[in-house]
Coordinates of C-alpha atoms in Angstrom, one line a residue:
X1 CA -13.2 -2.2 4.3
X2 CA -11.8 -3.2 0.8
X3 CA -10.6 0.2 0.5
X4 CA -8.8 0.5 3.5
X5 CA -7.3 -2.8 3.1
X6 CA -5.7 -2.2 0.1
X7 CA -4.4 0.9 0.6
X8 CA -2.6 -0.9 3.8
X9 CA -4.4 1.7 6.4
X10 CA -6.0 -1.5 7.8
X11 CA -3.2 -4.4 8.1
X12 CA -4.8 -7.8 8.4
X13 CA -3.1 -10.6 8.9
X14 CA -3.4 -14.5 8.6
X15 CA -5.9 -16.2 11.4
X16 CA -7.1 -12.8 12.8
X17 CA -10.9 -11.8 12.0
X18 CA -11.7 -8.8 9.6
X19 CA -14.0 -7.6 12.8
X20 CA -11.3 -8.1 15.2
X21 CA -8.7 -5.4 12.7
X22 CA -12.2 -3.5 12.2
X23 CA -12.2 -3.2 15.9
X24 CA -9.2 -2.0 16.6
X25 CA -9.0 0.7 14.1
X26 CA -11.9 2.6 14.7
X27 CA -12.4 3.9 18.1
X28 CA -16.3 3.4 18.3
X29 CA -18.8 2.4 15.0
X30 CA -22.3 1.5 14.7
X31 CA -22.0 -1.8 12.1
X32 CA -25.5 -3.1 12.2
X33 CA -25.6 -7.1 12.6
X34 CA -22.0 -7.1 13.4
X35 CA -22.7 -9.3 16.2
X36 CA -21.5 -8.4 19.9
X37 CA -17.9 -10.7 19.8
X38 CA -16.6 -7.0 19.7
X39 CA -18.1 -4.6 21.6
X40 CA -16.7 -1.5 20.1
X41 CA -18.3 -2.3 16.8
X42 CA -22.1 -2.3 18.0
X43 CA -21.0 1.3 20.5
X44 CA -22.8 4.1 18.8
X45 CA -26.4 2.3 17.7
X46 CA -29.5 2.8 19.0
X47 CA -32.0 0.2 18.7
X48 CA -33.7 -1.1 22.0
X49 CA -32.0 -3.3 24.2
X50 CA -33.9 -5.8 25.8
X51 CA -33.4 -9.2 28.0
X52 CA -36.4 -10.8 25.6
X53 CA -34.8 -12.1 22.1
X54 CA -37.9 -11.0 20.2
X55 CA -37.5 -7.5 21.5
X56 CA -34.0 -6.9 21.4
X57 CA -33.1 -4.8 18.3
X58 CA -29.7 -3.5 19.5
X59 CA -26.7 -3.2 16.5
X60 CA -30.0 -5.2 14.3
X61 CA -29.4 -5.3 11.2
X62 CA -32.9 -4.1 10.5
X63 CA -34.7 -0.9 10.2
X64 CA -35.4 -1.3 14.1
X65 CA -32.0 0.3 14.7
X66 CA -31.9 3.9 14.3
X67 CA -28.5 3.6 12.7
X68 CA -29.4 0.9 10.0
X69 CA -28.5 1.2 6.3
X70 CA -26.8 4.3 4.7
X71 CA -29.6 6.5 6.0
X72 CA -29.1 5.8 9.2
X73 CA -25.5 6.0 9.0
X74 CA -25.4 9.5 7.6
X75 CA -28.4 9.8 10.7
X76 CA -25.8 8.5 13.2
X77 CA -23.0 11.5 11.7
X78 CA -25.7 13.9 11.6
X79 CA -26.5 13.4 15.5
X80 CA -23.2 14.2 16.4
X81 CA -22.5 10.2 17.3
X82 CA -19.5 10.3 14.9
X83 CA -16.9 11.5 13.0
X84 CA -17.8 9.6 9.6
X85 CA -20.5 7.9 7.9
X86 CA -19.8 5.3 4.9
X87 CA -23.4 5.6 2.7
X88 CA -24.0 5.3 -1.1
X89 CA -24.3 8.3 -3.2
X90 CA -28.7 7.8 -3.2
X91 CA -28.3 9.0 0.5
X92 CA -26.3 11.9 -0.6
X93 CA -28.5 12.9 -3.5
X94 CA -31.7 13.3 -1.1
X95 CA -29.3 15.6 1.2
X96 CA -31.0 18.7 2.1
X97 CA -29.4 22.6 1.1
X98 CA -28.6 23.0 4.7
X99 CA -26.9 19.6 5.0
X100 CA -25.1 20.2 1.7
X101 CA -23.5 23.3 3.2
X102 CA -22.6 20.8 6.6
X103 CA -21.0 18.1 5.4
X104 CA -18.3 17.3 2.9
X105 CA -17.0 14.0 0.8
X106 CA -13.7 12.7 2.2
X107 CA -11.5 11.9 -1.0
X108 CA -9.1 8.9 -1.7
X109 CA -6.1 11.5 -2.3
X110 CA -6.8 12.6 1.2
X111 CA -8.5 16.0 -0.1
X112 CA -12.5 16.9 0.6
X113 CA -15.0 17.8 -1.9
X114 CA -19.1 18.9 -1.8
X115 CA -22.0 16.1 -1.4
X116 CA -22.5 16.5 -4.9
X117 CA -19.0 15.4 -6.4
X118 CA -19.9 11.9 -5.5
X119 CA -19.2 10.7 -9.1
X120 CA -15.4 11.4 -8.6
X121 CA -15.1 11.4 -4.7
X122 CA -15.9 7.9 -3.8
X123 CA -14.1 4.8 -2.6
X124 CA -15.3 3.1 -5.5
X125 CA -18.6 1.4 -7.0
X126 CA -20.5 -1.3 -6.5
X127 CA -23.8 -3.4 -7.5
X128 CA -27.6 -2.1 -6.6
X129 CA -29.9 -4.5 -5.2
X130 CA -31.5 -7.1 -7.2
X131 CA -34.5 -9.0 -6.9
X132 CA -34.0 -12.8 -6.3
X133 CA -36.2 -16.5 -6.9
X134 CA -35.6 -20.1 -7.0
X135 CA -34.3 -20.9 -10.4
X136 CA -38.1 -23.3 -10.8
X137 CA -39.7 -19.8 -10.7
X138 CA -38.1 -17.7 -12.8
X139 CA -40.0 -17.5 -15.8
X140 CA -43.3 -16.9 -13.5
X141 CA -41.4 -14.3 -11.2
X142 CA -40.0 -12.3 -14.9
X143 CA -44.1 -12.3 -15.4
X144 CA -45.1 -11.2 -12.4
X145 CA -42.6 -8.7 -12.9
X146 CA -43.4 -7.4 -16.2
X147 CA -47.2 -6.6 -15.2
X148 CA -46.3 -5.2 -12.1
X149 CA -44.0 -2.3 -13.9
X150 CA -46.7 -2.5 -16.3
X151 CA -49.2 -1.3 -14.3
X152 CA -47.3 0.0 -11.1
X153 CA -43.9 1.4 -12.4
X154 CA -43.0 4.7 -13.0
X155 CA -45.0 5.0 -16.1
X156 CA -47.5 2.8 -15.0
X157 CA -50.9 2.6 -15.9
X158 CA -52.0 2.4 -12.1
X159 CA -49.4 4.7 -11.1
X160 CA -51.7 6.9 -8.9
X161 CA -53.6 3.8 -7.5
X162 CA -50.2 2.1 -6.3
X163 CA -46.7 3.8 -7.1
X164 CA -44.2 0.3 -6.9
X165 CA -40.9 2.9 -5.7
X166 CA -42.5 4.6 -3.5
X167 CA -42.3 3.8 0.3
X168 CA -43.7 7.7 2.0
X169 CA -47.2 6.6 1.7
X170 CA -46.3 3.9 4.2
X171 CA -44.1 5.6 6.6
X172 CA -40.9 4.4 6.0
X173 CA -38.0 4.5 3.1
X174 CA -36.7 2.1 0.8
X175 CA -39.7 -0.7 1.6
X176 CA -39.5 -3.7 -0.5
X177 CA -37.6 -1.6 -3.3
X178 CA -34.9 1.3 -3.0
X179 CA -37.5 4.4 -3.5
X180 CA -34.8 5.6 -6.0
X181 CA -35.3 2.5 -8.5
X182 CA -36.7 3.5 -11.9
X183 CA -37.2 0.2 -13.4
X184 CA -36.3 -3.3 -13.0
X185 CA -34.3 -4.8 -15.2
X186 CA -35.2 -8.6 -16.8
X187 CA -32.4 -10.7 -16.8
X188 CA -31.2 -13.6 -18.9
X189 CA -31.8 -17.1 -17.9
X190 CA -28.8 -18.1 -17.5
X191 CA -27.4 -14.8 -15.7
X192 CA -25.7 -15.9 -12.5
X193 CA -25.8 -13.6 -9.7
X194 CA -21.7 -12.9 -10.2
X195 CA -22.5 -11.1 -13.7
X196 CA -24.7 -9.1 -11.6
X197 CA -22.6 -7.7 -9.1
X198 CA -19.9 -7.6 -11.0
X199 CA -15.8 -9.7 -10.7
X200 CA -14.8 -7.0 -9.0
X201 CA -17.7 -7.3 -6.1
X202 CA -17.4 -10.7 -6.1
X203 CA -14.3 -10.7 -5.4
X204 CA -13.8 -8.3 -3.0
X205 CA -16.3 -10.4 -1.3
X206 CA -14.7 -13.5 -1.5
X207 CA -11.7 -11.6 -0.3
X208 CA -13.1 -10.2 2.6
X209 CA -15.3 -12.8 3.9
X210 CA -12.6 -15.4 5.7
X211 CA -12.5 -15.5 9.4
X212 CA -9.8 -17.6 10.7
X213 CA -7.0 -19.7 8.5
X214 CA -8.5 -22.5 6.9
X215 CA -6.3 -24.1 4.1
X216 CA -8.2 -22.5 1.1
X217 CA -7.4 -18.9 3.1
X218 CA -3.8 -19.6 3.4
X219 CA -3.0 -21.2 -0.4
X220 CA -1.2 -19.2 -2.5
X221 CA -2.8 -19.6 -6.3
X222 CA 0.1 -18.3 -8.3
X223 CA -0.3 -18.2 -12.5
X224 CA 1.7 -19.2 -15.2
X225 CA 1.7 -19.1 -19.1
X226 CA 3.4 -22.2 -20.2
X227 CA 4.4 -26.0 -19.3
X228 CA 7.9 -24.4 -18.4
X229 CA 6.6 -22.0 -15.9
X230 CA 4.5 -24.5 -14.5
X231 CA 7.6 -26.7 -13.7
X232 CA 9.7 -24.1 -12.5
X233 CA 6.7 -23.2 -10.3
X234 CA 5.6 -26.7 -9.2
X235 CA 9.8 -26.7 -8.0
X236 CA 9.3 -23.8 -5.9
X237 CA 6.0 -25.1 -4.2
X238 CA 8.1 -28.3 -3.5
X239 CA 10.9 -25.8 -2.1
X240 CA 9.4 -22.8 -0.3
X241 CA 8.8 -22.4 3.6
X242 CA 5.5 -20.7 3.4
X243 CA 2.2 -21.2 2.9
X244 CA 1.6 -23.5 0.4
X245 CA 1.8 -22.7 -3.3
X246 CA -0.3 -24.0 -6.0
X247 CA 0.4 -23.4 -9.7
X248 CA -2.4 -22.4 -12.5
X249 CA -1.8 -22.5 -15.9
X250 CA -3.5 -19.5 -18.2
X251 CA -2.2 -19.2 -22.3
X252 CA -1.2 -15.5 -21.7
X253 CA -0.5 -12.9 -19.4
X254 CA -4.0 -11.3 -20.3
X255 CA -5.3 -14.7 -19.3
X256 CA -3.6 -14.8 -15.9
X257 CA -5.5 -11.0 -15.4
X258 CA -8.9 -13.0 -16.2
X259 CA -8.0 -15.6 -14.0
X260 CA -7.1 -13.3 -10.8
X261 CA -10.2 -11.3 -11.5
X262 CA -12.1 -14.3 -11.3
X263 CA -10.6 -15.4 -7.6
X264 CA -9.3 -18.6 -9.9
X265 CA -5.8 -17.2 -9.7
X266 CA -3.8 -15.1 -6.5
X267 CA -1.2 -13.2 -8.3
X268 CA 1.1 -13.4 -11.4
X269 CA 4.4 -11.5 -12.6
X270 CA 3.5 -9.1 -15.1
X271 CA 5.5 -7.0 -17.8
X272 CA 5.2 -3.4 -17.3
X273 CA 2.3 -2.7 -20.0
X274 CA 0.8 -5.3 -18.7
X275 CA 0.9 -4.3 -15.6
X276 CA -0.8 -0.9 -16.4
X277 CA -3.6 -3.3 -18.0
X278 CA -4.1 -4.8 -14.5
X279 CA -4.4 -1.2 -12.8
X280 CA -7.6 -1.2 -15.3
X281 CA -8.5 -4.1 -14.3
X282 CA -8.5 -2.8 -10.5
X283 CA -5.9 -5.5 -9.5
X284 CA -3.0 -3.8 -7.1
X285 CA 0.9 -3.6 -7.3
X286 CA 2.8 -5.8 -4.3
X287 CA 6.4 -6.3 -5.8
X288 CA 8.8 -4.8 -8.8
X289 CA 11.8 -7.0 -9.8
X290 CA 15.5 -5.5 -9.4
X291 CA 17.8 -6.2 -12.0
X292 CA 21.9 -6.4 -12.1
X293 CA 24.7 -5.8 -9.7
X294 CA 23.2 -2.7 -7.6
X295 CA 20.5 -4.8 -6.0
X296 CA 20.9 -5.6 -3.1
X297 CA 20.7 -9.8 -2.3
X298 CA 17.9 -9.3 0.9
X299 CA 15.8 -6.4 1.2
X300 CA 13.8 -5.7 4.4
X301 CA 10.9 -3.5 2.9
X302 CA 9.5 -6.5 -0.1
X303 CA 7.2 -3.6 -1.2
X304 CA 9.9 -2.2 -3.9
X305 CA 7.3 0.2 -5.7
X306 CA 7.7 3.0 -3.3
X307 CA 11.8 2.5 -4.4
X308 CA 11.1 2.1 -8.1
X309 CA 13.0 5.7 -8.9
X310 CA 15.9 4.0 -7.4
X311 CA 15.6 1.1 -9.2
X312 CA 18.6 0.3 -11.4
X313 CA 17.1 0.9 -15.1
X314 CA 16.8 -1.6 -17.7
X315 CA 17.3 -1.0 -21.2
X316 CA 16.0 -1.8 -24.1
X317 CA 18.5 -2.3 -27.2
X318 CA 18.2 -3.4 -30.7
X319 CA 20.4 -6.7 -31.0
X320 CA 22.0 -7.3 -34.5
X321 CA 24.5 -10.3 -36.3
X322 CA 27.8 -8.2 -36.5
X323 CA 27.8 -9.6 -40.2
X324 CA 24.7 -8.1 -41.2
X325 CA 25.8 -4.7 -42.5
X326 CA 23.2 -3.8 -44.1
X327 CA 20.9 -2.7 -40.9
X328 CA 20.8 0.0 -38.7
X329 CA 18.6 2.5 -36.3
X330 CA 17.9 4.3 -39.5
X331 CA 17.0 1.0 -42.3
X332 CA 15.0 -1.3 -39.6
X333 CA 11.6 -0.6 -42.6
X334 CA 10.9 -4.0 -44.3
X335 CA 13.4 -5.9 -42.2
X336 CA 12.4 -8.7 -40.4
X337 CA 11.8 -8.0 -37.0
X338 CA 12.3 -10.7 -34.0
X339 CA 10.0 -9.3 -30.7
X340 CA 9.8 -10.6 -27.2
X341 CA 6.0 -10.4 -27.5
X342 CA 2.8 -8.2 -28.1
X343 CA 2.9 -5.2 -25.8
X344 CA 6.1 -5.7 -24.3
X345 CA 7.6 -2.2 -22.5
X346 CA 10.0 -2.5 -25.2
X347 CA 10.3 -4.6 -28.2
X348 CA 5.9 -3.2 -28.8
X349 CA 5.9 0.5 -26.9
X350 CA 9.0 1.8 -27.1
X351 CA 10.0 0.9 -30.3
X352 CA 7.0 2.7 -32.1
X353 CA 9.2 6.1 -30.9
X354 CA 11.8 5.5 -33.3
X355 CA 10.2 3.3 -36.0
X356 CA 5.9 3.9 -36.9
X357 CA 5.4 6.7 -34.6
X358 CA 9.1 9.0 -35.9
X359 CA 7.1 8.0 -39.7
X360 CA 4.2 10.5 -38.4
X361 CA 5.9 13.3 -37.4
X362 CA 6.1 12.3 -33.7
X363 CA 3.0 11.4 -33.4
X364 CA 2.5 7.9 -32.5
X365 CA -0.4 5.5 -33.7
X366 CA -3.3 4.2 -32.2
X367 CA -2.8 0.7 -33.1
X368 CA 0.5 -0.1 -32.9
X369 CA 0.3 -3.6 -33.6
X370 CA -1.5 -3.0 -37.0
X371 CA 1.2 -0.2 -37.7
X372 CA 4.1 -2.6 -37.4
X373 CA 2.2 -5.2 -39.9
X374 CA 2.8 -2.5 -42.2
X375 CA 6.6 -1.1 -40.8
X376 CA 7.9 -4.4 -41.0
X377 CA 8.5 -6.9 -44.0
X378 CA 7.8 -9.9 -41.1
X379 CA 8.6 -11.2 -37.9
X380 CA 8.0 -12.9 -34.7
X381 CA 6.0 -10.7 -32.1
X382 CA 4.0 -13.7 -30.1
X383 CA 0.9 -12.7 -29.9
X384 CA 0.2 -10.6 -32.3
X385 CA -0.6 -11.9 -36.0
X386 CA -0.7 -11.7 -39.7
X387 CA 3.3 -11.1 -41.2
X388 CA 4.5 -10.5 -37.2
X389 CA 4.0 -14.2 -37.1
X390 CA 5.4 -15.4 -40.1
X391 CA 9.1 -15.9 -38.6
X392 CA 7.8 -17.5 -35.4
X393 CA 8.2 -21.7 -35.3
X394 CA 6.0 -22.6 -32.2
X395 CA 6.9 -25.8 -29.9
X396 CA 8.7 -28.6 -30.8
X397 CA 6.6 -31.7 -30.4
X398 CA 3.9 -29.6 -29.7
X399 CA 0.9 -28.9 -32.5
X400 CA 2.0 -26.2 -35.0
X401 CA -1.0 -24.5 -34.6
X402 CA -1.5 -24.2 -31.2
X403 CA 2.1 -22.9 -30.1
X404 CA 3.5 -21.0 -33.3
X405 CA 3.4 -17.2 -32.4
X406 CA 1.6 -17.8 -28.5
X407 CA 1.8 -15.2 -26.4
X408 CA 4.2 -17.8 -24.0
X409 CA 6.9 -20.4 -23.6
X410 CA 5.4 -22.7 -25.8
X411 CA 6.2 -20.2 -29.0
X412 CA 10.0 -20.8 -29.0
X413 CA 11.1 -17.1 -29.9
X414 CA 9.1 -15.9 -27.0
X415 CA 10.8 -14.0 -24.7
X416 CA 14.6 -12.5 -24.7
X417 CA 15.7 -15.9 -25.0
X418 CA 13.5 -16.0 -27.6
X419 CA 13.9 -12.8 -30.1
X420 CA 17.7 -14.1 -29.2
X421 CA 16.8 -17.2 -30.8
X422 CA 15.3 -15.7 -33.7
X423 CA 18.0 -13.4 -34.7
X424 CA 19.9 -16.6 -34.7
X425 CA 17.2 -18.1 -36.5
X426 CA 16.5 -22.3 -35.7
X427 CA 19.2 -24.5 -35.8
X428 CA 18.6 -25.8 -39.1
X429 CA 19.6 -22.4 -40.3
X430 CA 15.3 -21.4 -41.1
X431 CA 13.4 -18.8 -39.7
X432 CA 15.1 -16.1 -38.4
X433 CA 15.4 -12.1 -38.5
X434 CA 17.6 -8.8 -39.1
X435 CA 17.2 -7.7 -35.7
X436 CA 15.9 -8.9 -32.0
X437 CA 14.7 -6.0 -30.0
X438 CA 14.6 -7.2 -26.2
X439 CA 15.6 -5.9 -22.7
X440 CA 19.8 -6.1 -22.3
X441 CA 19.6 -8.6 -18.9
X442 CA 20.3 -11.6 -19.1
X443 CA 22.0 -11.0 -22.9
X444 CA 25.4 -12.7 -22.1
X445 CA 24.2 -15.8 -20.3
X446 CA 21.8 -16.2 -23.1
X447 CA 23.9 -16.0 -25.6
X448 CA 26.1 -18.4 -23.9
X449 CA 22.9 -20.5 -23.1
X450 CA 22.2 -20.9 -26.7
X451 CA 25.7 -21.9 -27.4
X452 CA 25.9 -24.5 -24.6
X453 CA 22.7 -25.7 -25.4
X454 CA 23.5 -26.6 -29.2
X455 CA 21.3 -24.0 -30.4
X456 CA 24.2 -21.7 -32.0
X457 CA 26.6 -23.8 -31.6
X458 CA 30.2 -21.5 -31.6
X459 CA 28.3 -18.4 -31.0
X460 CA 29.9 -16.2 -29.0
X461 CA 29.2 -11.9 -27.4
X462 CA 31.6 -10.9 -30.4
X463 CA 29.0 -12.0 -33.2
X464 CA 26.9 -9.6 -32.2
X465 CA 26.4 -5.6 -32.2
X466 CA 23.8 -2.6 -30.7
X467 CA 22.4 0.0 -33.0
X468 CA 22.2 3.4 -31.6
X469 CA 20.1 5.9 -31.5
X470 CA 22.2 8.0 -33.5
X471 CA 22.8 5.3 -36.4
X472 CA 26.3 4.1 -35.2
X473 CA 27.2 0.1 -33.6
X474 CA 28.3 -0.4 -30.4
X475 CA 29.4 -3.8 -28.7
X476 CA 27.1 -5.8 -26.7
X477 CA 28.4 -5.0 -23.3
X478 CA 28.2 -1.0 -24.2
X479 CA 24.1 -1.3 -23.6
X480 CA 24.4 1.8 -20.8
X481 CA 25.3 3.9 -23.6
X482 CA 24.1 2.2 -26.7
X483 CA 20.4 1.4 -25.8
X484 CA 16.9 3.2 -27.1
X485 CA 15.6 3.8 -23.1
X486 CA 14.9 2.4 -20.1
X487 CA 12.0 0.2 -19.4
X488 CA 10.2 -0.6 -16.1
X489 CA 10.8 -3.4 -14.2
X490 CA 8.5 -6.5 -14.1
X491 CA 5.5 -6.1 -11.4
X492 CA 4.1 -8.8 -9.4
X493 CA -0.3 -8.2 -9.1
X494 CA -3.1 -9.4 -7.5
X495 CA -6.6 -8.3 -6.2
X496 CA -6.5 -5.6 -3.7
X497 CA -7.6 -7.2 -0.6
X498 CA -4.6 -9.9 -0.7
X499 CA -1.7 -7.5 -1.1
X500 CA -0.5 -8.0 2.1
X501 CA -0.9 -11.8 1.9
X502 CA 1.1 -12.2 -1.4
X503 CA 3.9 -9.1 0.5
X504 CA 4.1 -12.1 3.5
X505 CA 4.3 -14.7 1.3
X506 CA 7.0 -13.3 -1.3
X507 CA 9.1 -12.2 2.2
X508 CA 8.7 -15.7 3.5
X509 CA 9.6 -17.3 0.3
X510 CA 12.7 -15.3 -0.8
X511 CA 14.2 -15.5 2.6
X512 CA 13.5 -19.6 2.9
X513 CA 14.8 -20.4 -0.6
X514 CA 18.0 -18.3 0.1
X515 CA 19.3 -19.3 3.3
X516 CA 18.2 -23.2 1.8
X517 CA 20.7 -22.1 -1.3

């Protein structure tokens, strides 16, 4: 269902039950222990029906019903009851030659492929079973364990007396233990049942397993990297016409990924590298920002990624002081080097094109953060460390420690704002660099930001200039033709199974604080 979800085939919306969209979609399913509040769900098993409780196994979720477990649901297909069967790859494994010939995988790119490509034709992966105690009895159940496999396991001792995995002997499959298990596996003491299965499991369970709108269903957890971004997003909770919004704090963008995949955070506005790190971390796209002019001010479809190609670009340039002669494309080795932050599209990936990767004949580095220790004399690339730090000046009022060179607001030069400010260098005159590489939006009102604010005081567009690619300057405002690429837009994530909640709650929120402006 997790699948389905977030690919948007099954559209689920606040207050309505999963089995309720379930129902709908599918014309007739066998779901054993569904329950019978929708009919259509329990229509294809085959366990008895009976007036007596006790002897009423219909749409059980028990071996009583025909159609129970991925057996039976390949049993169910293999009858002729349906169209599809959802099982684990163990069912498909024991498929006989004739049934291999049958039946085919159905692929996530829409294409087919044989039983046996399971490994890279699946809807994804998920835990085994595990075997469970009260917490008072686990030492004496991890005994009991350890001489049973002893003497009972696959290379048991008493193998031929007992076999532990094996269930034929018995007449059934899959008794007490999946007959495919080859060995169970101690755990730690301190394991907890969500290391087992896994965040992503866990969460897709957590996702999943609402029914109705209660106030913990309909919260918004949205995640932020500094104090600033906490206020500005404590404003909009104040502000918005939607569900409600609650802020959570993280000390990175990396941190707001650990807190998402941990159900402790909803979503989060990610840089374009980092949102390729969240794609790894199986967390889904729901929104890309739109930049400049060309946007339009309301947008009925929220979901911009299908329109990212027609996106205007945004560019990344190299900023210098129109005083500072001495740089350009060609002499940025052993300057000093102002970044908006480790792995930025720009100012980290980008950049190695023309600077450590063009060094090795066009081939570009493994580690580019290590490679720019070494490219550059030092700078301020929050984040990172060693000399990329050396420039940076943290927080004011804040410990030194814990701000200078953060991978947030707290580090002062984070940011575009922020490799602005340390071109500038701090108002005192200290701490500053050759050149700020950062995106070109926003470059004006910043500029005019840090002049209004008294942090260049008298600065003005005209103090600064753009190297090119081909070694000339260019004026600020020429970044359409004086720029070293275009960079992707900003992406907003979150866990596949609450796309469509975050899509609602974006629409809701962008058309509320608009008409209110």
């Amino acid at each position: 269902m997790g699948f389905l979800l977030a690919r948007s085939n099954l559209m689920w919306v606040s207050g309505q039950p999963l089995s309720q969209v379930i129902s709908g979609y599918f014309n007739a399913s066998c779901i054993p222990g569904i329950g019978t509040t929708y009919p259509k769900l329990c229509a294809l098993c085959q366990g008895p029906k009976s007036y007596i409780w006790e002897k009423n196994h219909f749409c059980e979720a028990s071996p009583r019903e025909p159609f129970y477990g991925s057996e039976g649901a390949f049993r169910c297909l293999k009858l002729g009851l349906a169209d599809v069967a959802f099982v684990d790859h163990l069912t498909v494994m024991s498929a006989t030659d004739l049934e291999r010939e049958e039946y085919e995988l159905l692929c996530p790119d829409g294409s087919t492929a044989p039983l046996m490509a399971y490994s890279t034709c699946n809807l994804g992966n998920g835990p085994g079973h595990a075997v469970v105690t009260r917490r008072n009895l686990q030492k004496t159940a991890k005994k009991f364990i350890k001489v049973i496999q002893h003497l009972f396991g696959n290379s048991g001792k008493e193998k031929a007396r007992f076999d532990l995995f094996a269930s034929a002997p018995f007449r059934g499959r899959d008794l007490l233990f999946l007959d495919a298990t080859q060995h169970l596996q101690l755990l730690g003491e301190e394991t907890e049942i969500s290391q087992v299965l896994g965040l992503d499991y866990v969460t897709l369970l957590q996702g999943l397993g609402h029914e109705g709108s209660s106030l913990s269903n309909s919260l918004v957890r949205w995640c932020c990297i500094s104090d600033l971004e906490v206020r500005k997003c404590e404003e909009w909770a104040l502000n918005v016409r939607s569900d409600p919004l609650v802020c959570v704090q993280a000390d990175s963008m990396i941190g707001c990924l650990e807190l998402i995949k941990k159900n402790e955070a909803d979503a989060v506005t990610l840089d374009a590298t980092h949102a390729y790190f969240a794609e790894a971390c199986a967390l889904a796209p729901v929104a890309a920002e739109c930049y400049g002019e060309e946007c339009a001010s309301t947008r009925e479809e929220l979901d911009l990624l299908s329109h990212i190609g027609g996106l205007p670009p945004l560019y990344f340039v190299v900023l210098v002081r129109k005083a500072n002669q001495q740089v350009s494309r060609y002499s940025l080795r052993g300057k000093r080097s102002c970044h908006s932050h480790v792995y930025s599209p720009g100012g980290w990936l980008l950049l190695s094109q023309y600077t450590v990767g063009a060094l090795e004949n066009g081939s570009s580095t493994c580690n580019l953060t290590s490679a720019y220790q070494n490219f550059f004399w030092k700078g301020c690339m929050p984040g990172a460390n060693g000399n990329l730090c050396k420039v940076c000046i943290g927080q004011e009022g804040r410990v030194k420690a814990s701000s200078r060179c953060a991978a947030n607001h707290h580090e002062r030069y984070y940011g575009n704002l922020g490799a602005l400010r340390c071109l500038l260098g701090d108002p005192t005159g200290r701490s500053f660099g050759d050149v700020a590489l950062l995106e070109h939006h926003n470059l004006l009102q910043n500029i005019e930001y840090l002049n209004r604010s008294g942090w260049a005081t008298g600065c003005s567009p005209g103090d600064f200039g753009l190297l090119c690619p081909d070694g000339s300057r260019a004026p600020i405002t020429n970044w359409r033709t004086c720029n070293l690429g275009s960079v992707p837009p900003s992406v907003v994530v979150t866990r596949p199974v609450t796309v469509t909640k975050i899509q609602d709650f974006l629409a809701k929120s962008q058309v509320s604080l608009t008409a209110g402006a």
